mmCIF file of C-alpha atoms in Angstrom:
data_model
loop_
_atom_site.group_PDB
_atom_site.id
_atom_site.type_symbol
_atom_site.label_atom_id
_atom_site.label_comp_id
_atom_site.label_asym_id
_atom_site.label_seq_id
_atom_site.Cartn_x
_atom_site.Cartn_y
_atom_site.Cartn_z
ATOM 1 C CA MET A 1 0.000 0.000 0.000
ATOM 2 C CA SER A 2 1.178 3.526 -0.697
ATOM 3 C CA ALA A 3 1.243 6.277 1.925
ATOM 4 C CA GLY A 4 -2.151 7.495 0.712
ATOM 5 C CA GLY A 5 -3.674 4.079 1.279
ATOM 6 C CA GLU A 6 -4.121 3.338 -2.439
ATOM 7 C CA ALA A 7 -2.497 0.414 -4.205
ATOM 8 C CA ALA A 8 -2.038 -0.151 -7.920
ATOM 9 C CA ASP A 9 -2.639 -3.879 -7.590
ATOM 10 C CA VAL A 10 -5.983 -3.557 -5.769
ATOM 11 C CA VAL A 11 -9.034 -4.188 -7.947
ATOM 12 C CA TYR A 12 -12.463 -3.020 -6.788
ATOM 13 C CA CYS A 13 -15.656 -4.587 -8.112
ATOM 14 C CA LEU A 14 -19.240 -5.388 -7.197
ATOM 15 C CA ALA A 15 -19.517 -8.681 -5.314
ATOM 16 C CA GLN A 16 -21.101 -11.684 -7.035
ATOM 17 C CA GLU A 17 -22.711 -14.876 -5.717
ATOM 18 C CA GLN A 18 -19.583 -16.863 -6.607
ATOM 19 C CA ASP A 19 -17.516 -14.681 -4.229
ATOM 20 C CA PHE A 20 -19.405 -16.050 -1.211
ATOM 21 C CA GLN A 21 -16.746 -18.422 0.140
ATOM 22 C CA GLN A 22 -13.892 -15.946 -0.351
ATOM 23 C CA VAL A 23 -15.953 -13.273 1.402
ATOM 24 C CA LEU A 24 -16.473 -15.611 4.362
ATOM 25 C CA ASN A 25 -12.720 -16.271 4.415
ATOM 26 C CA ILE A 26 -11.973 -12.566 5.017
ATOM 27 C CA CYS A 27 -12.726 -13.020 8.717
ATOM 28 C CA THR A 28 -11.360 -15.668 11.048
ATOM 29 C CA PRO A 29 -13.680 -17.661 13.347
ATOM 30 C CA GLU A 30 -12.493 -15.449 16.224
ATOM 31 C CA ASP A 31 -13.588 -12.196 14.557
ATOM 32 C CA TYR A 32 -16.898 -10.778 15.802
ATOM 33 C CA ASN A 33 -16.518 -13.107 18.826
ATOM 34 C CA GLY A 34 -17.637 -15.951 16.566
ATOM 35 C CA LEU A 35 -20.903 -14.152 15.758
ATOM 36 C CA ASP A 36 -20.181 -13.001 12.203
ATOM 37 C CA TYR A 37 -23.448 -12.363 10.349
ATOM 38 C CA MET A 38 -22.051 -12.419 6.802
ATOM 39 C CA ALA A 39 -22.998 -16.005 5.917
ATOM 40 C CA ALA A 40 -26.614 -15.177 6.781
ATOM 41 C CA PHE A 41 -26.665 -11.749 5.103
ATOM 42 C CA PHE A 42 -24.452 -11.923 1.987
ATOM 43 C CA HIS A 43 -26.937 -13.414 -0.496
ATOM 44 C CA ARG A 44 -29.756 -11.226 0.808
ATOM 45 C CA TRP A 45 -27.588 -8.144 0.452
ATOM 46 C CA LEU A 46 -26.788 -8.959 -3.186
ATOM 47 C CA GLN A 47 -30.514 -9.096 -3.963
ATOM 48 C CA GLU A 48 -31.551 -6.042 -1.946
ATOM 49 C CA SER A 49 -32.723 -2.976 -3.845
ATOM 50 C CA ARG A 50 -30.728 0.234 -3.406
ATOM 51 C CA ARG A 51 -27.764 -1.650 -1.955
ATOM 52 C CA VAL A 52 -24.285 -2.118 -3.396
ATOM 53 C CA VAL A 53 -21.750 -4.649 -2.119
ATOM 54 C CA PHE A 54 -18.139 -4.008 -3.152
ATOM 55 C CA ILE A 55 -15.090 -6.205 -2.697
ATOM 56 C CA ALA A 56 -11.382 -5.511 -3.110
ATOM 57 C CA ARG A 57 -9.095 -8.089 -4.716
ATOM 58 C CA ILE A 58 -5.325 -8.451 -4.777
ATOM 59 C CA ASN A 59 -4.003 -11.015 -7.244
ATOM 60 C CA GLY A 60 -7.471 -12.557 -7.483
ATOM 61 C CA ARG A 61 -7.874 -12.926 -3.718
ATOM 62 C CA VAL A 62 -10.805 -11.165 -2.024
ATOM 63 C CA VAL A 63 -9.176 -9.091 0.731
ATOM 64 C CA ALA A 64 -11.888 -6.631 1.804
ATOM 65 C CA LEU A 65 -15.623 -5.893 1.634
ATOM 66 C CA GLU A 66 -17.837 -2.872 2.185
ATOM 67 C CA SER A 67 -21.578 -2.603 1.620
ATOM 68 C CA ALA A 68 -23.739 0.503 1.307
ATOM 69 C CA LEU A 69 -27.521 0.862 1.518
ATOM 70 C CA LEU A 70 -29.387 3.955 0.324
ATOM 71 C CA VAL A 71 -31.954 5.036 2.931
ATOM 72 C CA ASP A 72 -33.879 8.140 4.011
ATOM 73 C CA GLY A 73 -35.464 8.441 0.563
ATOM 74 C CA GLY A 74 -32.078 8.281 -1.146
ATOM 75 C CA GLN A 75 -30.491 11.059 0.901
ATOM 76 C CA THR A 76 -28.280 8.918 3.163
ATOM 77 C CA LEU A 77 -25.793 6.133 2.586
ATOM 78 C CA VAL A 78 -25.524 3.555 5.400
ATOM 79 C CA LEU A 79 -22.164 1.770 5.307
ATOM 80 C CA GLN A 80 -22.235 -1.822 6.588
ATOM 81 C CA GLY A 81 -20.163 -4.978 6.679
ATOM 82 C CA ARG A 82 -16.677 -3.501 6.402
ATOM 83 C CA ARG A 83 -14.018 -6.185 6.790
ATOM 84 C CA VAL A 84 -10.381 -6.742 5.801
ATOM 85 C CA VAL A 85 -8.297 -9.927 5.849
ATOM 86 C CA SER A 86 -6.174 -10.193 8.991
ATOM 87 C CA ASP A 87 -2.790 -9.841 7.236
ATOM 88 C CA LEU A 88 -3.781 -6.489 5.661
ATOM 89 C CA ARG A 89 -5.522 -4.802 8.586
ATOM 90 C CA GLY A 90 -4.035 -1.398 9.286
ATOM 91 C CA SER A 91 -2.651 -1.123 5.739
ATOM 92 C CA GLY A 92 -5.172 1.499 4.595
ATOM 93 C CA ILE A 93 -7.168 -0.774 2.328
ATOM 94 C CA ALA A 94 -10.392 -0.315 4.334
ATOM 95 C CA GLY A 95 -10.231 3.457 3.853
ATOM 96 C CA ALA A 96 -9.393 3.036 0.178
ATOM 97 C CA LEU A 97 -12.372 0.729 -0.348
ATOM 98 C CA GLN A 98 -14.680 3.134 1.491
ATOM 99 C CA ARG A 99 -13.516 5.978 -0.754
ATOM 100 C CA HIS A 100 -14.190 3.814 -3.801
ATOM 101 C CA VAL A 101 -17.728 3.045 -2.567
ATOM 102 C CA THR A 102 -18.552 6.675 -1.749
ATOM 103 C CA ASN A 103 -17.150 7.867 -5.096
ATOM 104 C CA TYR A 104 -19.307 5.268 -6.870
ATOM 105 C CA VAL A 105 -22.362 6.516 -4.984
ATOM 106 C CA ARG A 106 -21.534 10.168 -5.787
ATOM 107 C CA ARG A 107 -21.486 9.303 -9.488
ATOM 108 C CA HIS A 108 -24.611 7.124 -9.564
ATOM 109 C CA TYR A 109 -26.717 8.711 -6.803
ATOM 110 C CA PRO A 110 -25.866 12.426 -6.705
ATOM 111 C CA GLU A 111 -28.819 13.129 -4.374
ATOM 112 C CA VAL A 112 -27.017 11.425 -1.452
ATOM 113 C CA SER A 113 -25.843 14.044 1.054
ATOM 114 C CA ALA A 114 -24.839 12.073 4.169
ATOM 115 C CA VAL A 115 -23.030 8.890 5.217
ATOM 116 C CA ARG A 116 -24.009 6.981 8.360
ATOM 117 C CA LEU A 117 -22.339 3.996 10.001
ATOM 118 C CA SER A 118 -22.306 1.934 13.202
ATOM 119 C CA ARG A 119 -19.258 1.052 15.258
ATOM 120 C CA GLY A 120 -18.718 -1.295 18.165
ATOM 121 C CA ASP A 121 -15.837 0.609 19.730
ATOM 122 C CA ASN A 122 -15.369 4.074 21.171
ATOM 123 C CA PRO A 123 -14.547 6.438 18.287
ATOM 124 C CA SER A 124 -11.240 8.254 18.533
ATOM 125 C CA ALA A 125 -10.924 12.037 18.617
ATOM 126 C CA GLN A 126 -9.691 11.782 15.027
ATOM 127 C CA THR A 127 -12.894 9.957 14.028
ATOM 128 C CA LEU A 128 -15.112 12.400 15.920
ATOM 129 C CA ALA A 129 -13.426 15.260 14.046
ATOM 130 C CA LYS A 130 -14.844 13.753 10.833
ATOM 131 C CA TYR A 131 -18.178 12.391 12.076
ATOM 132 C CA ARG A 132 -21.125 13.573 14.165
ATOM 133 C CA LEU A 133 -22.143 11.275 17.038
ATOM 134 C CA ILE A 134 -25.838 10.564 16.390
ATOM 135 C CA ALA A 135 -26.761 7.922 18.953
ATOM 136 C CA LYS A 136 -25.386 5.338 21.334
ATOM 137 C CA GLU A 137 -26.760 2.051 22.690
ATOM 138 C CA ALA A 138 -25.341 -0.251 25.358
ATOM 139 C CA ILE A 139 -25.306 -3.973 24.549
ATOM 140 C CA LEU A 140 -26.205 -6.717 27.004
ATOM 141 C CA SER A 141 -25.259 -10.129 25.632
ATOM 142 C CA LEU A 142 -26.514 -13.454 26.965
ATOM 143 C CA CYS A 143 -25.836 -17.040 25.885
ATOM 144 C CA CYS A 144 -27.350 -20.407 26.689
ATOM 145 C CA GLU A 145 -28.514 -23.744 25.417
ATOM 146 C CA VAL A 146 -32.015 -23.112 24.092
ATOM 147 C CA VAL A 147 -33.315 -25.959 26.300
ATOM 148 C CA ASP A 148 -32.472 -23.730 29.301
ATOM 149 C CA LEU A 149 -34.240 -20.661 27.931
ATOM 150 C CA GLY A 150 -37.703 -21.694 29.137
ATOM 151 C CA SER A 151 -36.652 -21.862 32.782
ATOM 152 C CA PHE A 152 -34.845 -18.500 32.374
ATOM 153 C CA ILE A 153 -38.065 -16.949 31.048
ATOM 154 C CA THR A 154 -40.028 -18.425 33.962
ATOM 155 C CA GLU A 155 -37.531 -16.974 36.418
ATOM 156 C CA LEU A 156 -37.751 -13.535 34.827
ATOM 157 C CA GLN A 157 -41.556 -13.707 34.827
ATOM 158 C CA SER A 158 -41.550 -14.180 38.602
ATOM 159 C CA LYS A 159 -39.233 -11.168 39.006
ATOM 160 C CA LEU A 160 -41.446 -9.077 36.763
ATOM 161 C CA LEU A 161 -44.577 -10.011 38.747
ATOM 162 C CA LEU A 162 -42.914 -8.721 41.911
ATOM 163 C CA ARG A 163 -42.350 -5.312 40.366
ATOM 164 C CA ALA A 164 -45.405 -5.088 38.081
ATOM 165 C CA ASP A 165 -47.539 -2.003 38.642
ATOM 166 C CA SER A 166 -50.293 -2.801 36.139
ATOM 167 C CA SER A 167 -52.127 -5.849 34.866
ATOM 168 C CA CYS A 168 -51.813 -5.012 31.159
ATOM 169 C CA GLY A 169 -48.683 -6.654 29.768
ATOM 170 C CA PRO A 170 -46.617 -6.020 26.639
ATOM 171 C CA VAL A 171 -48.330 -6.007 23.237
ATOM 172 C CA MET A 172 -47.051 -7.464 19.962
ATOM 173 C CA LEU A 173 -47.792 -5.062 17.109
ATOM 174 C CA SER A 174 -48.998 -5.816 13.622
ATOM 175 C CA TRP A 175 -46.948 -4.201 10.857
ATOM 176 C CA ARG A 176 -49.689 -1.606 10.331
ATOM 177 C CA GLN A 177 -49.569 -0.674 14.030
ATOM 178 C CA ALA A 178 -45.758 -0.639 14.031
ATOM 179 C CA GLU A 179 -45.378 1.655 11.025
ATOM 180 C CA THR A 180 -47.826 4.157 12.525
ATOM 181 C CA LEU A 181 -46.185 4.083 15.934
ATOM 182 C CA VAL A 182 -42.558 4.315 14.818
ATOM 183 C CA LEU A 183 -43.301 7.570 12.968
ATOM 184 C CA SER A 184 -45.367 9.058 15.797
ATOM 185 C CA GLU A 185 -44.177 12.221 17.523
ATOM 186 C CA HIS A 186 -44.280 10.474 20.919
ATOM 187 C CA VAL A 187 -41.927 7.673 19.868
ATOM 188 C CA VAL A 188 -39.586 9.870 17.806
ATOM 189 C CA SER A 189 -39.197 12.533 20.494
ATOM 190 C CA ASN A 190 -39.288 10.418 23.650
ATOM 191 C CA LEU A 191 -37.983 6.937 22.841
ATOM 192 C CA LEU A 192 -35.687 6.809 19.818
ATOM 193 C CA PRO A 193 -31.985 7.456 20.581
ATOM 194 C CA GLY A 194 -30.915 10.505 18.595
ATOM 195 C CA LYS A 195 -34.302 10.271 16.801
ATOM 196 C CA THR A 196 -32.940 7.180 15.033
ATOM 197 C CA VAL A 197 -34.509 3.759 14.511
ATOM 198 C CA ILE A 198 -31.681 1.260 15.070
ATOM 199 C CA ASN A 199 -32.427 -2.251 13.886
ATOM 200 C CA ASP A 200 -29.519 -4.498 14.852
ATOM 201 C CA TRP A 201 -26.637 -2.323 13.538
ATOM 202 C CA GLU A 202 -28.702 -0.548 10.866
ATOM 203 C CA PRO A 203 -29.521 3.114 11.697
ATOM 204 C CA LEU A 204 -32.513 4.674 9.925
ATOM 205 C CA LYS A 205 -34.331 7.965 10.283
ATOM 206 C CA PRO A 206 -37.981 7.548 11.337
ATOM 207 C CA VAL A 207 -39.370 8.653 7.978
ATOM 208 C CA GLU A 208 -41.931 7.079 5.671
ATOM 209 C CA ALA A 209 -39.307 6.340 3.019
ATOM 210 C CA ASN A 210 -37.610 3.865 5.405
ATOM 211 C CA LEU A 211 -40.726 1.867 6.245
ATOM 212 C CA GLU A 212 -40.107 -0.492 3.323
ATOM 213 C CA VAL A 213 -36.621 -1.284 4.657
ATOM 214 C CA LEU A 214 -38.005 -2.012 8.129
ATOM 215 C CA GLN A 215 -40.837 -4.126 6.754
ATOM 216 C CA ARG A 216 -38.561 -6.390 4.725
ATOM 217 C CA ARG A 217 -36.434 -7.106 7.806
ATOM 218 C CA GLY A 218 -39.254 -9.301 9.199
ATOM 219 C CA LEU A 219 -39.031 -7.760 12.662
ATOM 220 C CA THR A 220 -41.034 -8.646 15.761
ATOM 221 C CA TRP A 221 -42.379 -5.389 17.232
ATOM 222 C CA ILE A 222 -43.383 -5.346 20.908
ATOM 223 C CA VAL A 223 -44.349 -2.386 23.127
ATOM 224 C CA ASP A 224 -45.112 -2.239 26.836
ATOM 225 C CA ARG A 225 -48.512 -0.665 26.014
ATOM 226 C CA GLU A 226 -50.260 0.399 22.822
ATOM 227 C CA PHE A 227 -50.941 4.045 23.694
ATOM 228 C CA LYS A 228 -47.872 6.223 24.276
ATOM 229 C CA PRO A 229 -45.557 3.305 25.122
ATOM 230 C CA ALA A 230 -42.601 3.757 27.464
ATOM 231 C CA ALA A 231 -40.652 1.022 25.611
ATOM 232 C CA LEU A 232 -40.639 -0.038 21.953
ATOM 233 C CA SER A 233 -38.666 -3.106 20.863
ATOM 234 C CA LEU A 234 -37.615 -4.661 17.554
ATOM 235 C CA GLY A 235 -36.506 -8.306 17.399
ATOM 236 C CA THR A 236 -34.625 -9.609 14.366
ATOM 237 C CA PRO A 237 -35.294 -13.104 13.009
ATOM 238 C CA PRO A 238 -32.576 -15.353 14.549
ATOM 239 C CA TYR A 239 -29.839 -16.543 12.213
ATOM 240 C CA ALA A 240 -26.989 -19.053 12.280
ATOM 241 C CA VAL A 241 -23.488 -17.902 13.291
ATOM 242 C CA PRO A 242 -20.133 -19.755 13.296
ATOM 243 C CA TYR A 243 -19.615 -19.607 17.093
ATOM 244 C CA ARG A 244 -20.697 -23.248 17.349
ATOM 245 C CA HIS A 245 -22.096 -25.776 14.917
ATOM 246 C CA ASN A 246 -25.654 -25.110 16.111
ATOM 247 C CA ALA A 247 -25.361 -21.500 17.326
ATOM 248 C CA MET A 248 -27.967 -18.859 16.575
ATOM 249 C CA ARG A 249 -27.821 -15.110 17.070
ATOM 250 C CA LEU A 250 -30.782 -12.980 18.112
ATOM 251 C CA ASN A 251 -30.773 -9.166 18.255
ATOM 252 C CA ILE A 252 -33.302 -7.123 20.244
ATOM 253 C CA ASN A 253 -33.255 -3.317 20.105
ATOM 254 C CA ILE A 254 -35.268 -1.674 22.878
ATOM 255 C CA PHE A 255 -35.973 2.067 22.902
ATOM 256 C CA GLY A 256 -37.061 3.798 26.103
ATOM 257 C CA ARG A 257 -35.709 4.911 29.467
ATOM 258 C CA SER A 258 -38.077 3.142 31.884
ATOM 259 C CA LEU A 259 -36.265 0.095 33.268
ATOM 260 C CA ALA A 260 -39.482 -1.722 34.221
ATOM 261 C CA SER A 261 -40.929 -1.237 30.731
ATOM 262 C CA VAL A 262 -37.676 -2.273 29.039
ATOM 263 C CA CYS A 263 -37.493 -5.444 31.173
ATOM 264 C CA ALA A 264 -41.107 -6.277 30.301
ATOM 265 C CA VAL A 265 -40.643 -6.005 26.518
ATOM 266 C CA PHE A 266 -37.299 -7.818 26.673
ATOM 267 C CA LEU A 267 -39.001 -10.755 28.351
ATOM 268 C CA ALA A 268 -41.887 -10.613 25.849
ATOM 269 C CA GLN A 269 -39.412 -10.766 22.950
ATOM 270 C CA LEU A 270 -37.768 -13.895 24.394
ATOM 271 C CA GLU A 271 -41.190 -15.501 24.855
ATOM 272 C CA ALA A 272 -42.151 -14.660 21.272
ATOM 273 C CA PHE A 273 -38.983 -16.180 19.811
ATOM 274 C CA LEU A 274 -38.745 -19.262 22.050
ATOM 275 C CA PRO A 275 -40.770 -21.609 19.779
ATOM 276 C CA SER A 276 -38.526 -20.856 16.766
ATOM 277 C CA LEU A 277 -35.188 -21.288 18.562
ATOM 278 C CA LYS A 278 -33.032 -24.399 18.768
ATOM 279 C CA GLY A 279 -29.454 -25.335 19.567
ATOM 280 C CA TYR A 280 -27.339 -22.661 21.235
ATOM 281 C CA LEU A 281 -28.400 -19.017 21.497
ATOM 282 C CA VAL A 282 -26.418 -15.797 21.772
ATOM 283 C CA CYS A 283 -28.750 -12.843 22.321
ATOM 284 C CA HIS A 284 -27.675 -9.209 22.026
ATOM 285 C CA THR A 285 -30.028 -6.655 23.570
ATOM 286 C CA TYR A 286 -29.410 -2.974 22.807
ATOM 287 C CA VAL A 287 -30.681 -0.435 25.342
ATOM 288 C CA ASP A 288 -30.117 3.097 26.620
ATOM 289 C CA PRO A 289 -26.697 3.075 28.351
ATOM 290 C CA GLY A 290 -28.304 4.260 31.601
ATOM 291 C CA LEU A 291 -30.393 1.076 31.783
ATOM 292 C CA TRP A 292 -27.675 -1.504 31.105
ATOM 293 C CA ALA A 293 -26.805 -2.177 34.753
ATOM 294 C CA GLY A 294 -30.466 -2.549 35.723
ATOM 295 C CA LEU A 295 -31.202 -4.936 32.852
ATOM 296 C CA ARG A 296 -28.123 -6.969 33.722
ATOM 297 C CA GLN A 297 -29.283 -7.272 37.305
ATOM 298 C CA PHE A 298 -32.746 -8.333 36.082
ATOM 299 C CA CYS A 299 -31.070 -11.078 34.003
ATOM 300 C CA GLN A 300 -29.073 -12.574 36.905
ATOM 301 C CA ASN A 301 -30.411 -16.120 37.068
ATOM 302 C CA ASP A 302 -30.130 -19.728 38.251
ATOM 303 C CA ALA A 303 -31.158 -21.160 34.866
ATOM 304 C CA ASN A 304 -27.751 -21.712 33.197
ATOM 305 C CA VAL A 305 -28.012 -18.526 31.130
ATOM 306 C CA SER A 306 -24.627 -16.740 31.086
ATOM 307 C CA PHE A 307 -23.414 -13.279 30.161
ATOM 308 C CA PHE A 308 -21.569 -13.589 26.842
ATOM 309 C CA LYS A 309 -19.625 -10.323 26.970
ATOM 310 C CA ASP A 310 -19.279 -7.445 29.409
ATOM 311 C CA TYR A 311 -20.498 -3.884 28.782
ATOM 312 C CA TRP A 312 -19.949 -2.551 25.279
ATOM 313 C CA GLU A 313 -21.632 -0.036 23.032
ATOM 314 C CA GLU A 314 -22.941 0.473 19.535
ATOM 315 C CA VAL A 315 -22.186 3.990 18.327
ATOM 316 C CA ILE A 316 -23.948 5.631 15.358
ATOM 317 C CA LEU A 317 -21.886 8.185 13.425
ATOM 318 C CA GLU A 318 -22.744 10.445 10.490
ATOM 319 C CA THR A 319 -20.894 12.796 8.166
ATOM 320 C CA ASP A 320 -21.695 14.856 5.078
ATOM 321 C CA LEU A 321 -20.861 13.347 1.717
#
């Protein structure tokens, strides 16, 4: 690589179905703590409208990937999936690939005015000089054999009954209810972090143009109550990850600052997913950082459910294109 991060022998191109195995080989089993989503997402990404998936090759070998999804009615580019082979990390190829992707978007989609991305580490001062910090979520991660999940749910139900202050429990929303609620002034102003809908690691503005993206994600929407909820949650369909031969990953984003309400919808999400789960589960739950300690305490249990990782955060950044 040259000092500017460019290299004459790097070839950039749109990813194809036949690149699947080489793309998976970019990361080692240890990357992403064994929870890499790419095997589950790659083919879907290639088919998704308004998304581009670029790879970088050196001497025919796929060495890096970056994907970009047009959201917010075509005004914003969400960068996702960035990865570089272990022997080239720190060489500048990730930055070079990102520049290639953004230049491609400038040429083909001149209406794009902003770039948004998610990170799982604290951004440096250098990064914050380039990007605006939009939102932040704390991540509580749990793991267990799915056969132990039922007793965990039962244990949490008994805790919730002790602190319940009303008889009406959480409500699962239809898509029609969800799309109305997620755009409502109450939810946007009071619940969404940085007025941003974060689904897994995908940050979207709560605007009508993004409803199609949310709908095709197949989310499970649960609130603590239908009218002016104190907690709104999105659960992603579980998918296989390489952590173990039968491991599944589940992501639950919960918006709201009431610990009791957040605990109630978290439990309701687990109950909703239980029939579809099998094998070994790793569950990531994303909440307001101020609630992480309380949710962790709520999840202390005698049911063989363990904490997968200690406190960490998802950070949403944005810059002008």
